[in-house]
PDB file of C-alpha atoms in Angstrom:
ATOM      1  CA  MET A1056    -153.109  48.061  24.092  1.00 46.00           C
ATOM      2  CA  THR A1057    -151.336  45.644  21.190  1.00 42.00           C
ATOM      3  CA  PRO A1058    -151.952  42.037  22.172  1.00 45.00           C
ATOM      4  CA  THR A1059    -148.983  40.123  23.096  1.00 44.00           C
ATOM      5  CA  ARG A1060    -147.672  38.072  20.406  1.00 42.00           C
ATOM      6  CA  PRO A1061    -146.110  34.549  20.917  1.00 42.00           C
ATOM      7  CA  ALA A1062    -142.603  34.709  21.716  1.00 42.00           C
ATOM      8  CA  ALA A1063    -139.879  33.454  19.016  1.00 41.00           C
ATOM      9  CA  ARG A1064    -137.854  30.793  21.153  1.00 39.00           C
ATOM     10  CA  ASP A1065    -137.220  33.843  23.655  1.00 43.00           C
ATOM     11  CA  ALA A1066    -137.774  30.830  26.398  1.00 41.00           C
ATOM     12  CA  GLN A1067    -134.385  29.671  25.183  1.00 41.00           C
ATOM     13  CA  GLN A1068    -132.569  32.449  25.779  1.00 40.00           C
ATOM     14  CA  PRO A1069    -131.134  33.611  29.344  1.00 39.00           C
ATOM     15  CA  LYS A1070    -129.989  36.367  30.506  1.00 40.00           C
ATOM     16  CA  GLY A1071    -126.478  38.259  31.039  1.00 39.00           C
ATOM     17  CA  ASP A1072    -125.931  39.596  34.059  1.00 38.00           C
ATOM     18  CA  PRO A1073    -123.654  41.226  36.448  1.00 37.00           C
ATOM     19  CA  PRO A1074    -120.473  40.785  38.372  1.00 36.00           C
ATOM     20  CA  LEU A1075    -120.365  39.447  41.837  1.00 36.00           C
ATOM     21  CA  MET A1076    -117.419  40.581  44.706  1.00 35.00           C
ATOM     22  CA  ASN A1077    -114.127  40.006  43.808  1.00 36.00           C
ATOM     23  CA  ALA A1078    -115.225  38.213  40.767  1.00 36.00           C
ATOM     24  CA  LYS A1079    -112.473  35.745  39.140  1.00 37.00           C
ATOM     25  CA  ALA A1080    -111.062  35.508  35.626  1.00 37.00           C
ATOM     26  CA  ALA A1081    -110.566  31.797  34.628  1.00 39.00           C
ATOM     27  CA  ASP A1082    -109.072  30.267  31.286  1.00 40.00           C
ATOM     28  CA  THR A1083    -111.030  27.263  30.304  1.00 39.00           C
ATOM     29  CA  THR A1084    -109.430  25.712  27.094  1.00 41.00           C
ATOM     30  CA  SER A1085    -111.098  22.649  27.836  1.00 46.00           C
ATOM     31  CA  LYS A1086    -114.505  22.827  29.302  1.00 47.00           C
ATOM     32  CA  PRO A1087    -116.129  20.286  30.929  1.00 49.00           C
ATOM     33  CA  LYS A1088    -119.736  19.159  29.907  1.00 60.00           C
ATOM     34  CA  GLY A1089    -122.907  19.145  31.567  1.00 63.00           C
ATOM     35  CA  ALA A1090    -123.445  18.810  35.104  1.00 75.00           C
ATOM     36  CA  SER A1091    -119.470  18.486  35.749  1.00 89.00           C
ATOM     37  CA  VAL A1092    -119.091  22.269  34.882  1.00 92.00           C
ATOM     38  CA  VAL A1093    -121.892  23.409  36.776  1.00 94.00           C
ATOM     39  CA  ASP A1094    -120.532  21.145  39.579  1.00 92.00           C
ATOM     40  CA  ASN A1095    -117.223  22.624  39.235  1.00 91.00           C
ATOM     41  CA  ALA A1096    -118.389  26.316  39.207  1.00 91.00           C
ATOM     42  CA  ILE A1097    -120.540  26.008  42.660  1.00 89.00           C
ATOM     43  CA  ARG A1098    -117.257  24.456  43.993  1.00 87.00           C
ATOM     44  CA  GLU A1099    -115.181  26.977  43.061  1.00 84.00           C
ATOM     45  CA  ILE A1100    -116.793  29.902  43.950  1.00 79.00           C
ATOM     46  CA  SER A1101    -118.123  28.860  47.447  1.00 68.00           C
ATOM     47  CA  HIS A1102    -115.041  30.255  48.957  1.00 58.00           C
ATOM     48  CA  ILE A1103    -115.446  33.567  47.429  1.00 59.00           C
ATOM     49  CA  ALA A1104    -118.981  34.990  47.653  1.00 61.00           C
ATOM     50  CA  THR A1105    -122.079  33.910  49.233  1.00 69.00           C
ATOM     51  CA  LEU A1106    -125.064  35.183  51.281  1.00 78.00           C
ATOM     52  CA  PRO A1107    -124.309  36.119  54.633  1.00 81.00           C
ATOM     53  CA  GLU A1108    -124.296  33.725  57.344  1.00 84.00           C
ATOM     54  CA  ILE A1109    -127.416  35.307  58.989  1.00 86.00           C
ATOM     55  CA  THR A1110    -129.403  35.453  55.607  1.00 85.00           C
ATOM     56  CA  LEU A1111    -128.367  31.445  55.372  1.00 86.00           C
ATOM     57  CA  LYS A1112    -129.526  30.660  58.807  1.00 88.00           C
ATOM     58  CA  ILE A1113    -132.987  32.562  57.940  1.00 88.00           C
ATOM     59  CA  VAL A1114    -133.674  30.282  55.523  1.00 86.00           C
ATOM     60  CA  GLU A1115    -132.546  26.870  57.369  1.00 88.00           C
ATOM     61  CA  LEU A1116    -134.569  28.348  60.301  1.00 87.00           C
ATOM     62  CA  VAL A1117    -138.002  29.085  58.291  1.00 82.00           C
ATOM     63  CA  GLU A1118    -137.217  25.547  56.180  1.00 84.00           C
ATOM     64  CA  ASP A1119    -137.676  23.912  59.835  1.00 87.00           C
ATOM     65  CA  PRO A1120    -141.074  22.779  60.473  1.00 87.00           C
ATOM     66  CA  THR A1121    -140.231  22.928  64.338  1.00 91.00           C
ATOM     67  CA  SER A1122    -139.081  26.704  64.513  1.00 88.00           C
ATOM     68  CA  THR A1123    -141.187  29.676  65.478  1.00 87.00           C
ATOM     69  CA  ALA A1124    -141.898  33.430  65.049  1.00 86.00           C
ATOM     70  CA  GLN A1125    -139.548  34.197  68.334  1.00 88.00           C
ATOM     71  CA  ASP A1126    -136.621  31.765  66.976  1.00 90.00           C
ATOM     72  CA  LEU A1127    -136.723  33.825  63.693  1.00 89.00           C
ATOM     73  CA  HIS A1128    -136.861  37.182  65.378  1.00 89.00           C
ATOM     74  CA  GLN A1129    -133.937  36.059  67.853  1.00 89.00           C
ATOM     75  CA  VAL A1130    -131.768  35.341  64.475  1.00 90.00           C
ATOM     76  CA  ILE A1131    -132.517  38.618  62.758  1.00 89.00           C
ATOM     77  CA  ALA A1132    -132.557  40.905  66.062  1.00 87.00           C
ATOM     78  CA  ASN A1133    -128.731  40.108  66.013  1.00 86.00           C
ATOM     79  CA  ASP A1134    -128.120  42.141  62.762  1.00 87.00           C
ATOM     80  CA  PRO A1135    -129.710  45.580  63.599  1.00 89.00           C
ATOM     81  CA  ALA A1136    -128.590  46.791  60.044  1.00 86.00           C
ATOM     82  CA  LEU A1137    -130.505  44.208  58.462  1.00 86.00           C
ATOM     83  CA  CYS A1138    -133.489  44.621  60.732  1.00 89.00           C
ATOM     84  CA  SER A1139    -134.059  48.162  59.804  1.00 88.00           C
ATOM     85  CA  ARG A1140    -133.934  47.037  56.498  1.00 85.00           C
ATOM     86  CA  ILE A1141    -136.566  44.740  56.822  1.00 87.00           C
ATOM     87  CA  LEU A1142    -138.834  47.205  58.561  1.00 90.00           C
ATOM     88  CA  LYS A1143    -137.964  49.712  55.682  1.00 88.00           C
ATOM     89  CA  VAL A1144    -139.911  47.169  53.377  1.00 86.00           C
ATOM     90  CA  VAL A1145    -142.379  46.398  55.276  1.00 87.00           C
ATOM     91  CA  ASN A1146    -143.577  50.244  55.997  1.00 90.00           C
ATOM     92  CA  SER A1147    -143.471  51.004  52.381  1.00 86.00           C
ATOM     93  CA  SER A1148    -146.513  51.805  50.216  1.00 84.00           C
ATOM     94  CA  PHE A1149    -145.339  48.894  48.444  1.00 80.00           C
ATOM     95  CA  TYR A1150    -146.701  46.676  51.020  1.00 79.00           C
ATOM     96  CA  GLY A1151    -149.500  48.821  51.490  1.00 79.00           C
ATOM     97  CA  LEU A1152    -150.030  47.627  55.488  1.00 80.00           C
ATOM     98  CA  PRO A1153    -152.332  49.621  57.905  1.00 79.00           C
ATOM     99  CA  GLY A1154    -150.266  51.546  60.034  1.00 81.00           C
ATOM    100  CA  GLN A1155    -146.583  51.987  61.050  1.00 87.00           C
ATOM    101  CA  ILE A1156    -144.969  48.202  62.105  1.00 90.00           C
ATOM    102  CA  GLY A1157    -142.284  49.204  64.619  1.00 90.00           C
ATOM    103  CA  SER A1158    -141.077  45.567  65.429  1.00 89.00           C
ATOM    104  CA  ILE A1159    -139.917  42.150  63.655  1.00 88.00           C
ATOM    105  CA  ASN A1160    -142.162  40.604  65.849  1.00 88.00           C
ATOM    106  CA  ARG A1161    -145.004  42.551  64.378  1.00 88.00           C
ATOM    107  CA  ALA A1162    -143.935  42.216  60.989  1.00 88.00           C
ATOM    108  CA  ILE A1163    -143.962  38.304  61.711  1.00 86.00           C
ATOM    109  CA  VAL A1164    -147.554  38.431  62.717  1.00 85.00           C
ATOM    110  CA  LEU A1165    -148.884  40.495  60.363  1.00 84.00           C
ATOM    111  CA  LEU A1166    -146.809  39.117  57.131  1.00 84.00           C
ATOM    112  CA  GLY A1167    -146.288  35.503  58.639  1.00 85.00           C
ATOM    113  CA  LEU A1168    -142.437  33.748  58.614  1.00 85.00           C
ATOM    114  CA  ASN A1169    -141.979  33.055  55.505  1.00 84.00           C
ATOM    115  CA  ALA A1170    -142.798  36.572  54.302  1.00 85.00           C
ATOM    116  CA  VAL A1171    -139.926  37.948  56.756  1.00 86.00           C
ATOM    117  CA  LYS A1172    -137.659  35.485  55.456  1.00 86.00           C
ATOM    118  CA  ASN A1173    -138.076  36.477  51.821  1.00 85.00           C
ATOM    119  CA  ILE A1174    -137.734  39.787  52.348  1.00 85.00           C
ATOM    120  CA  ALA A1175    -134.814  39.617  54.651  1.00 83.00           C
ATOM    121  CA  ILE A1176    -133.184  37.413  51.880  1.00 85.00           C
ATOM    122  CA  SER A1177    -134.253  40.226  49.479  1.00 85.00           C
ATOM    123  CA  ALA A1178    -132.423  42.744  51.670  1.00 81.00           C
ATOM    124  CA  SER A1179    -129.430  41.020  51.419  1.00 80.00           C
ATOM    125  CA  LEU A1180    -129.086  40.505  47.689  1.00 84.00           C
ATOM    126  CA  ALA A1181    -128.175  43.499  46.842  1.00 80.00           C
ATOM    127  CA  LYS A1182    -124.558  43.907  47.963  1.00 76.00           C
ATOM    128  CA  LEU A1183    -123.884  40.583  45.555  1.00 79.00           C
ATOM    129  CA  PHE A1184    -124.277  42.575  42.686  1.00 80.00           C
ATOM    130  CA  LYS A1185    -121.699  45.183  43.535  1.00 73.00           C
ATOM    131  CA  GLY A1186    -119.431  46.065  41.179  1.00 72.00           C
ATOM    132  CA  GLY A1187    -118.406  48.432  37.740  1.00 76.00           C
ATOM    133  CA  GLN A1188    -119.184  48.236  33.767  1.00 86.00           C
ATOM    134  CA  LEU A1189    -117.529  44.867  32.996  1.00 89.00           C
ATOM    135  CA  CYS A1190    -117.742  45.706  29.522  1.00 89.00           C
ATOM    136  CA  PRO A1191    -119.355  48.065  27.135  1.00 89.00           C
ATOM    137  CA  ALA A1192    -122.680  45.889  26.784  1.00 87.00           C
ATOM    138  CA  PHE A1193    -123.052  44.546  30.793  1.00 90.00           C
ATOM    139  CA  SER A1194    -122.551  46.171  34.102  1.00 87.00           C
ATOM    140  CA  ALA A1195    -123.911  44.971  37.789  1.00 82.00           C
ATOM    141  CA  LYS A1196    -125.538  48.062  38.528  1.00 85.00           C
ATOM    142  CA  ASP A1197    -128.002  47.617  35.281  1.00 89.00           C
ATOM    143  CA  LEU A1198    -128.147  43.690  36.212  1.00 90.00           C
ATOM    144  CA  TRP A1199    -129.114  44.668  39.617  1.00 90.00           C
ATOM    145  CA  ALA A1200    -131.944  47.474  38.538  1.00 90.00           C
ATOM    146  CA  HIS A1201    -133.356  44.852  35.932  1.00 94.00           C
ATOM    147  CA  SER A1202    -133.933  42.147  39.299  1.00 94.00           C
ATOM    148  CA  VAL A1203    -135.393  44.940  41.013  1.00 94.00           C
ATOM    149  CA  HIS A1204    -137.585  45.837  38.245  1.00 95.00           C
ATOM    150  CA  THR A1205    -138.320  42.500  37.886  1.00 97.00           C
ATOM    151  CA  ALA A1206    -138.846  41.430  41.312  1.00 95.00           C
ATOM    152  CA  ALA A1207    -141.503  44.298  41.481  1.00 94.00           C
ATOM    153  CA  ALA A1208    -143.101  43.054  38.161  1.00 96.00           C
ATOM    154  CA  ALA A1209    -143.537  39.996  39.932  1.00 97.00           C
ATOM    155  CA  LYS A1210    -145.261  41.125  43.017  1.00 94.00           C
ATOM    156  CA  ILE A1211    -147.832  43.389  41.213  1.00 94.00           C
ATOM    157  CA  ILE A1212    -148.570  40.054  38.901  1.00 96.00           C
ATOM    158  CA  ALA A1213    -148.812  37.840  42.112  1.00 95.00           C
ATOM    159  CA  ASP A1214    -151.374  40.252  43.529  1.00 92.00           C
ATOM    160  CA  GLN A1215    -153.092  41.104  40.434  1.00 90.00           C
ATOM    161  CA  ALA A1216    -153.667  37.410  39.388  1.00 90.00           C
ATOM    162  CA  LYS A1217    -154.433  36.555  43.403  1.00 91.00           C
ATOM    163  CA  LEU A1218    -151.880  33.587  43.114  1.00 91.00           C
ATOM    164  CA  GLY A1219    -151.298  34.219  46.932  1.00 86.00           C
ATOM    165  CA  LEU A1220    -147.719  34.260  46.707  1.00 87.00           C
ATOM    166  CA  PRO A1221    -146.619  37.797  46.441  1.00 88.00           C
ATOM    167  CA  ASP A1222    -143.538  37.643  48.764  1.00 88.00           C
ATOM    168  CA  GLU A1223    -142.210  34.631  46.735  1.00 92.00           C
ATOM    169  CA  ALA A1224    -142.515  35.894  43.378  1.00 95.00           C
ATOM    170  CA  PHE A1225    -140.814  39.153  44.715  1.00 94.00           C
ATOM    171  CA  LEU A1226    -137.789  36.715  45.737  1.00 94.00           C
ATOM    172  CA  ALA A1227    -137.920  34.749  42.819  1.00 96.00           C
ATOM    173  CA  GLY A1228    -137.875  37.510  40.198  1.00 97.00           C
ATOM    174  CA  LEU A1229    -134.969  38.921  42.542  1.00 95.00           C
ATOM    175  CA  MET A1230    -132.887  36.318  41.893  1.00 95.00           C
ATOM    176  CA  HIS A1231    -133.862  34.759  38.720  1.00 97.00           C
ATOM    177  CA  ASP A1232    -130.755  35.779  36.625  1.00 96.00           C
ATOM    178  CA  ILE A1233    -128.244  34.965  39.756  1.00 93.00           C
ATOM    179  CA  GLY A1234    -126.699  32.514  37.306  1.00 94.00           C
ATOM    180  CA  VAL A1235    -124.969  35.000  35.448  1.00 92.00           C
ATOM    181  CA  MET A1236    -123.155  36.053  38.644  1.00 85.00           C
ATOM    182  CA  VAL A1237    -121.458  32.176  38.794  1.00 88.00           C
ATOM    183  CA  GLU A1238    -120.848  32.857  35.381  1.00 92.00           C
ATOM    184  CA  LEU A1239    -118.752  36.283  36.430  1.00 86.00           C
ATOM    185  CA  GLN A1240    -116.743  34.698  38.970  1.00 84.00           C
ATOM    186  CA  VAL A1241    -115.841  31.248  37.579  1.00 88.00           C
ATOM    187  CA  ASN A1242    -114.649  32.856  34.511  1.00 91.00           C
ATOM    188  CA  ARG A1243    -114.870  36.928  33.624  1.00 90.00           C
ATOM    189  CA  ASN A1244    -113.117  36.650  30.619  1.00 94.00           C
ATOM    190  CA  GLY A1245    -115.606  34.181  28.986  1.00 95.00           C
ATOM    191  CA  LEU A1246    -118.562  36.441  30.043  1.00 94.00           C
ATOM    192  CA  ILE A1247    -116.956  39.477  28.551  1.00 94.00           C
ATOM    193  CA  GLU A1248    -116.807  37.586  25.449  1.00 95.00           C
ATOM    194  CA  VAL A1249    -120.118  36.084  25.467  1.00 96.00           C
ATOM    195  CA  MET A1250    -121.358  39.958  25.989  1.00 95.00           C
ATOM    196  CA  ASN A1251    -119.610  41.548  23.261  1.00 94.00           C
ATOM    197  CA  ASN A1252    -120.620  38.750  21.067  1.00 95.00           C
ATOM    198  CA  LEU A1253    -124.521  39.418  21.581  1.00 95.00           C
ATOM    199  CA  LYS A1254    -124.001  42.473  19.373  1.00 93.00           C
ATOM    200  CA  VAL A1255    -126.265  44.315  21.048  1.00 92.00           C
ATOM    201  CA  SER A1256    -127.834  47.276  19.464  1.00 92.00           C
ATOM    202  CA  LYS A1257    -127.828  51.156  20.445  1.00 87.00           C
ATOM    203  CA  GLU A1258    -131.208  50.383  22.002  1.00 87.00           C
ATOM    204  CA  GLY A1259    -129.327  47.548  24.185  1.00 89.00           C
ATOM    205  CA  VAL A1260    -131.078  44.906  22.035  1.00 92.00           C
ATOM    206  CA  PRO A1261    -129.254  41.750  21.383  1.00 95.00           C
ATOM    207  CA  SER A1262    -128.929  40.381  17.761  1.00 93.00           C
ATOM    208  CA  LEU A1263    -128.173  37.001  19.108  1.00 94.00           C
ATOM    209  CA  ALA A1264    -129.348  34.166  21.475  1.00 94.00           C
ATOM    210  CA  MET A1265    -127.408  34.689  25.028  1.00 97.00           C
ATOM    211  CA  LEU A1266    -127.975  30.826  25.792  1.00 96.00           C
ATOM    212  CA  ASP A1267    -126.061  29.734  22.906  1.00 96.00           C
ATOM    213  CA  LEU A1268    -123.559  32.084  23.389  1.00 97.00           C
ATOM    214  CA  GLU A1269    -123.072  30.736  27.051  1.00 97.00           C
ATOM    215  CA  GLN A1270    -123.500  27.215  26.064  1.00 96.00           C
ATOM    216  CA  LYS A1271    -120.676  27.567  23.936  1.00 95.00           C
ATOM    217  CA  ALA A1272    -118.216  30.041  25.973  1.00 95.00           C
ATOM    218  CA  PHE A1273    -119.198  27.496  29.449  1.00 95.00           C
ATOM    219  CA  GLY A1274    -120.360  24.503  28.459  1.00 95.00           C
ATOM    220  CA  ALA A1275    -124.026  25.575  30.427  1.00 96.00           C
ATOM    221  CA  THR A1276    -126.507  28.331  31.014  1.00 97.00           C
ATOM    222  CA  HIS A1277    -127.180  30.994  33.389  1.00 96.00           C
ATOM    223  CA  GLN A1278    -130.169  28.947  34.044  1.00 97.00           C
ATOM    224  CA  GLU A1279    -128.090  26.244  35.218  1.00 97.00           C
ATOM    225  CA  PHE A1280    -125.953  27.815  37.143  1.00 96.00           C
ATOM    226  CA  GLY A1281    -128.338  29.732  38.761  1.00 95.00           C
ATOM    227  CA  LYS A1282    -130.367  26.548  39.617  1.00 96.00           C
ATOM    228  CA  ALA A1283    -126.956  25.005  41.083  1.00 95.00           C
ATOM    229  CA  LEU A1284    -126.523  27.890  43.152  1.00 93.00           C
ATOM    230  CA  SER A1285    -130.139  27.835  44.640  1.00 93.00           C
ATOM    231  CA  GLU A1286    -129.399  24.203  45.908  1.00 93.00           C
ATOM    232  CA  LYS A1287    -126.319  24.990  47.302  1.00 90.00           C
ATOM    233  CA  TRP A1288    -128.076  27.544  49.222  1.00 88.00           C
ATOM    234  CA  LYS A1289    -130.406  25.421  50.423  1.00 87.00           C
ATOM    235  CA  PHE A1290    -133.506  27.370  49.048  1.00 90.00           C
ATOM    236  CA  PRO A1291    -136.875  26.029  48.079  1.00 89.00           C
ATOM    237  CA  LYS A1292    -137.010  23.719  45.340  1.00 94.00           C
ATOM    238  CA  VAL A1293    -139.654  26.430  43.580  1.00 96.00           C
ATOM    239  CA  PHE A1294    -136.692  29.180  43.701  1.00 96.00           C
ATOM    240  CA  ALA A1295    -134.112  26.666  41.978  1.00 97.00           C
ATOM    241  CA  ALA A1296    -137.002  25.996  39.369  1.00 98.00           C
ATOM    242  CA  VAL A1297    -137.345  29.525  38.771  1.00 98.00           C
ATOM    243  CA  THR A1298    -133.268  30.335  38.102  1.00 98.00           C
ATOM    244  CA  GLY A1299    -133.318  26.938  36.215  1.00 98.00           C
ATOM    245  CA  ASN A1300    -136.130  27.282  33.859  1.00 98.00           C
ATOM    246  CA  HIS A1301    -137.371  31.269  33.988  1.00 98.00           C
ATOM    247  CA  HIS A1302    -136.966  31.294  29.895  1.00 97.00           C
ATOM    248  CA  ALA A1303    -138.693  28.410  29.610  1.00 97.00           C
ATOM    249  CA  PRO A1304    -142.072  28.011  31.897  1.00 98.00           C
ATOM    250  CA  HIS A1305    -143.541  24.742  30.221  1.00 97.00           C
ATOM    251  CA  ASP A1306    -140.251  22.502  31.206  1.00 97.00           C
ATOM    252  CA  ALA A1307    -140.545  23.798  34.917  1.00 98.00           C
ATOM    253  CA  PRO A1308    -141.666  21.253  37.349  1.00 97.00           C
ATOM    254  CA  SER A1309    -145.729  21.181  37.427  1.00 96.00           C
ATOM    255  CA  GLU A1310    -145.350  22.301  40.912  1.00 96.00           C
ATOM    256  CA  ALA A1311    -143.227  25.240  40.142  1.00 97.00           C
ATOM    257  CA  ARG A1312    -144.791  26.520  36.903  1.00 97.00           C
ATOM    258  CA  THR A1313    -147.183  28.871  38.327  1.00 97.00           C
ATOM    259  CA  LEU A1314    -144.328  30.838  39.846  1.00 98.00           C
ATOM    260  CA  VAL A1315    -141.949  30.446  36.685  1.00 98.00           C
ATOM    261  CA  SER A1316    -144.497  31.798  34.619  1.00 98.00           C
ATOM    262  CA  VAL A1317    -144.708  34.790  36.656  1.00 98.00           C
ATOM    263  CA  VAL A1318    -141.134  35.287  36.227  1.00 98.00           C
ATOM    264  CA  TYR A1319    -141.178  34.912  32.942  1.00 98.00           C
ATOM    265  CA  VAL A1320    -143.852  37.437  32.107  1.00 98.00           C
ATOM    266  CA  ALA A1321    -142.410  40.237  34.760  1.00 98.00           C
ATOM    267  CA  ASP A1322    -138.624  39.603  33.285  1.00 98.00           C
ATOM    268  CA  ARG A1323    -140.526  40.763  29.907  1.00 97.00           C
ATOM    269  CA  LEU A1324    -142.418  43.637  31.280  1.00 97.00           C
ATOM    270  CA  ALA A1325    -139.327  44.761  33.150  1.00 96.00           C
ATOM    271  CA  GLY A1326    -137.093  44.682  29.938  1.00 95.00           C
ATOM    272  CA  GLU A1327    -139.866  47.086  28.597  1.00 94.00           C
ATOM    273  CA  LEU A1328    -139.269  50.025  30.967  1.00 93.00           C
ATOM    274  CA  THR A1329    -136.888  52.974  29.542  1.00 83.00           C
ATOM    275  CA  GLY A1330    -133.270  51.834  29.278  1.00 81.00           C
ATOM    276  CA  GLY A1331    -134.303  48.606  30.943  1.00 82.00           C
ATOM    277  CA  TYR A1332    -131.947  45.454  30.695  1.00 88.00           C
ATOM    278  CA  ARG A1333    -132.495  42.732  28.240  1.00 92.00           C
ATOM    279  CA  LEU A1334    -129.319  41.341  26.941  1.00 93.00           C
ATOM    280  CA  ASP A1335    -130.776  37.763  27.461  1.00 94.00           C
ATOM    281  CA  LEU A1336    -134.312  38.717  25.617  1.00 93.00           C
ATOM    282  CA  PRO A1337    -134.239  39.666  21.957  1.00 92.00           C
ATOM    283  CA  SER A1338    -137.868  39.751  21.826  1.00 93.00           C
ATOM    284  CA  LEU A1339    -139.859  40.768  24.595  1.00 95.00           C
ATOM    285  CA  ASP A1340    -142.976  39.269  23.319  1.00 96.00           C
ATOM    286  CA  ILE A1341    -144.977  37.377  25.889  1.00 97.00           C
ATOM    287  CA  ASP A1342    -146.162  33.600  24.925  1.00 97.00           C
ATOM    288  CA  PRO A1343    -150.163  34.291  25.139  1.00 97.00           C
ATOM    289  CA  SER A1344    -150.395  30.875  26.599  1.00 97.00           C
ATOM    290  CA  ILE A1345    -148.056  31.591  29.623  1.00 97.00           C
ATOM    291  CA  SER A1346    -149.997  34.951  30.187  1.00 96.00           C
ATOM    292  CA  GLU A1347    -153.747  32.782  29.461  1.00 96.00           C
ATOM    293  CA  SER A1348    -152.248  30.270  32.392  1.00 96.00           C
ATOM    294  CA  LEU A1349    -151.761  33.257  34.767  1.00 96.00           C
ATOM    295  CA  LYS A1350    -155.354  34.931  33.438  1.00 94.00           C
ATOM    296  CA  LEU A1351    -153.517  37.887  32.921  1.00 95.00           C
ATOM    297  CA  THR A1352    -155.954  39.547  30.215  1.00 95.00           C
ATOM    298  CA  ASP A1353    -154.181  42.195  27.997  1.00 95.00           C
ATOM    299  CA  LYS A1354    -156.073  44.642  29.974  1.00 95.00           C
ATOM    300  CA  ALA A1355    -154.339  43.479  33.091  1.00 95.00           C
ATOM    301  CA  LEU A1356    -150.924  43.600  31.260  1.00 96.00           C
ATOM    302  CA  ALA A1357    -151.784  47.239  30.686  1.00 95.00           C
ATOM    303  CA  GLU A1358    -152.560  48.191  34.104  1.00 94.00           C
ATOM    304  CA  ILE A1359    -149.103  46.497  35.413  1.00 94.00           C
ATOM    305  CA  ARG A1360    -146.917  48.362  32.839  1.00 94.00           C
ATOM    306  CA  GLU A1361    -148.578  51.570  33.870  1.00 92.00           C
ATOM    307  CA  ASN A1362    -147.728  51.245  37.395  1.00 90.00           C
ATOM    308  CA  LEU A1363    -144.509  49.301  37.025  1.00 94.00           C
ATOM    309  CA  ALA A1364    -142.068  52.135  36.674  1.00 91.00           C
ATOM    310  CA  GLN A1365    -143.144  54.025  40.028  1.00 90.00           C
ATOM    311  CA  GLN A1366    -143.294  50.442  41.709  1.00 89.00           C
ATOM    312  CA  SER A1367    -139.868  49.442  40.646  1.00 91.00           C
ATOM    313  CA  ALA A1368    -138.322  53.301  41.772  1.00 90.00           C
ATOM    314  CA  GLU A1369    -139.738  52.560  45.262  1.00 88.00           C
ATOM    315  CA  VAL A1370    -138.219  48.945  45.491  1.00 88.00           C
ATOM    316  CA  GLU A1371    -135.168  50.117  44.472  1.00 86.00           C
ATOM    317  CA  SER A1372    -134.999  52.955  46.850  1.00 85.00           C
ATOM    318  CA  LEU A1373    -135.607  50.614  49.293  1.00 82.00           C
ATOM    319  CA  LEU A1374    -132.981  47.779  48.981  1.00 83.00           C
ATOM    320  CA  ASN A1375    -130.510  49.914  47.727  1.00 74.00           C
TER     321      ASN A1375
END
C-alpha cells in the first residue's frame, strides 16, 4: 500500500452536506461575525427541524447518572419502529453478537446503556438528511451515504485500534458533517453558492477549500455550526468536539482528540470509495502524525480499505 502522505491544509477544509427537512432560504446581505452568526442560525433552525423528541429523551436519560436500563427500555418501547430498527442493527453481522437478540433489554445487557443510546440516535438521524439534488455538485442523498460510510469506517478503526469506543465512533462519524445541514436551513442560496464555487471536477474533486468559501458566505463554517447544534441537542461534549474539529484534530480538546482523529481518518477513507462524497476534501491524504497517534499502520489501513465498501453497504441498508 502506498504510504500515507501529510495532508496539505486539508485539516482546514470543511465538508459540504445535504439538506434538511423544509430547508429555508435566507438572504443575508450583512452577515454577523463569529459566534453571533452561529447563535442566530441555531435559534432560527430550532423551530424547523430537530431530532425526534424520543431521541432527545434517550440522550437526556443516558446522561443522567441515576437512570437505569429499565428507564431506557421504557422510553424505547414507546416507539415500536425505533425499537425494530435498533434490534435490526444489533442483530446485523456488523456487530457480530452471538445468537439472536430479541429484546431491547437483552441488547442493553449485552451492549450497555451507552451503546444502545448511540444506536438509537443513529437510527433516528436518517430522516434529517431527506431531500433532493440541491445543485449539480451536491445532494442530500450523497451526504447521507458519505456520513454512513464515515460511521462504518470510524467503527472499524476503533475496533482495529482497540480503542474501546466503537459505538461512540460510529455515531461521531455519522454526525460529523451535520453543520452543513444547518447551513442549508438558514441560507439555502448561500450553500448553493458555496457548492457552485468549489469548482468540482467530473470525478467529484473540489478545486477550492470549502472552509474558506463557507467563511465568506456565512461568516462561519460547518464545523462551527455542527458544534453549536450538538450542544443545542445536549449531546456529550466529545460529539461537539468531533463536529467542531473533524478537519483539524490537533485543535480538538485533549480529552476528545482520539475520537476526533478516528473520524478524521474515517472521513478520508470514506471519500476514497467509488463515487465517494468529498466536496470538502481536495486531498484525501492522511496526516501521518494522526494515523500514528491511533497506531494505524499502512497494513492496518489497507485492511480497513479492503473491508469498508462491504461494511458500508450493510450499514446503509440497516439505517435507510
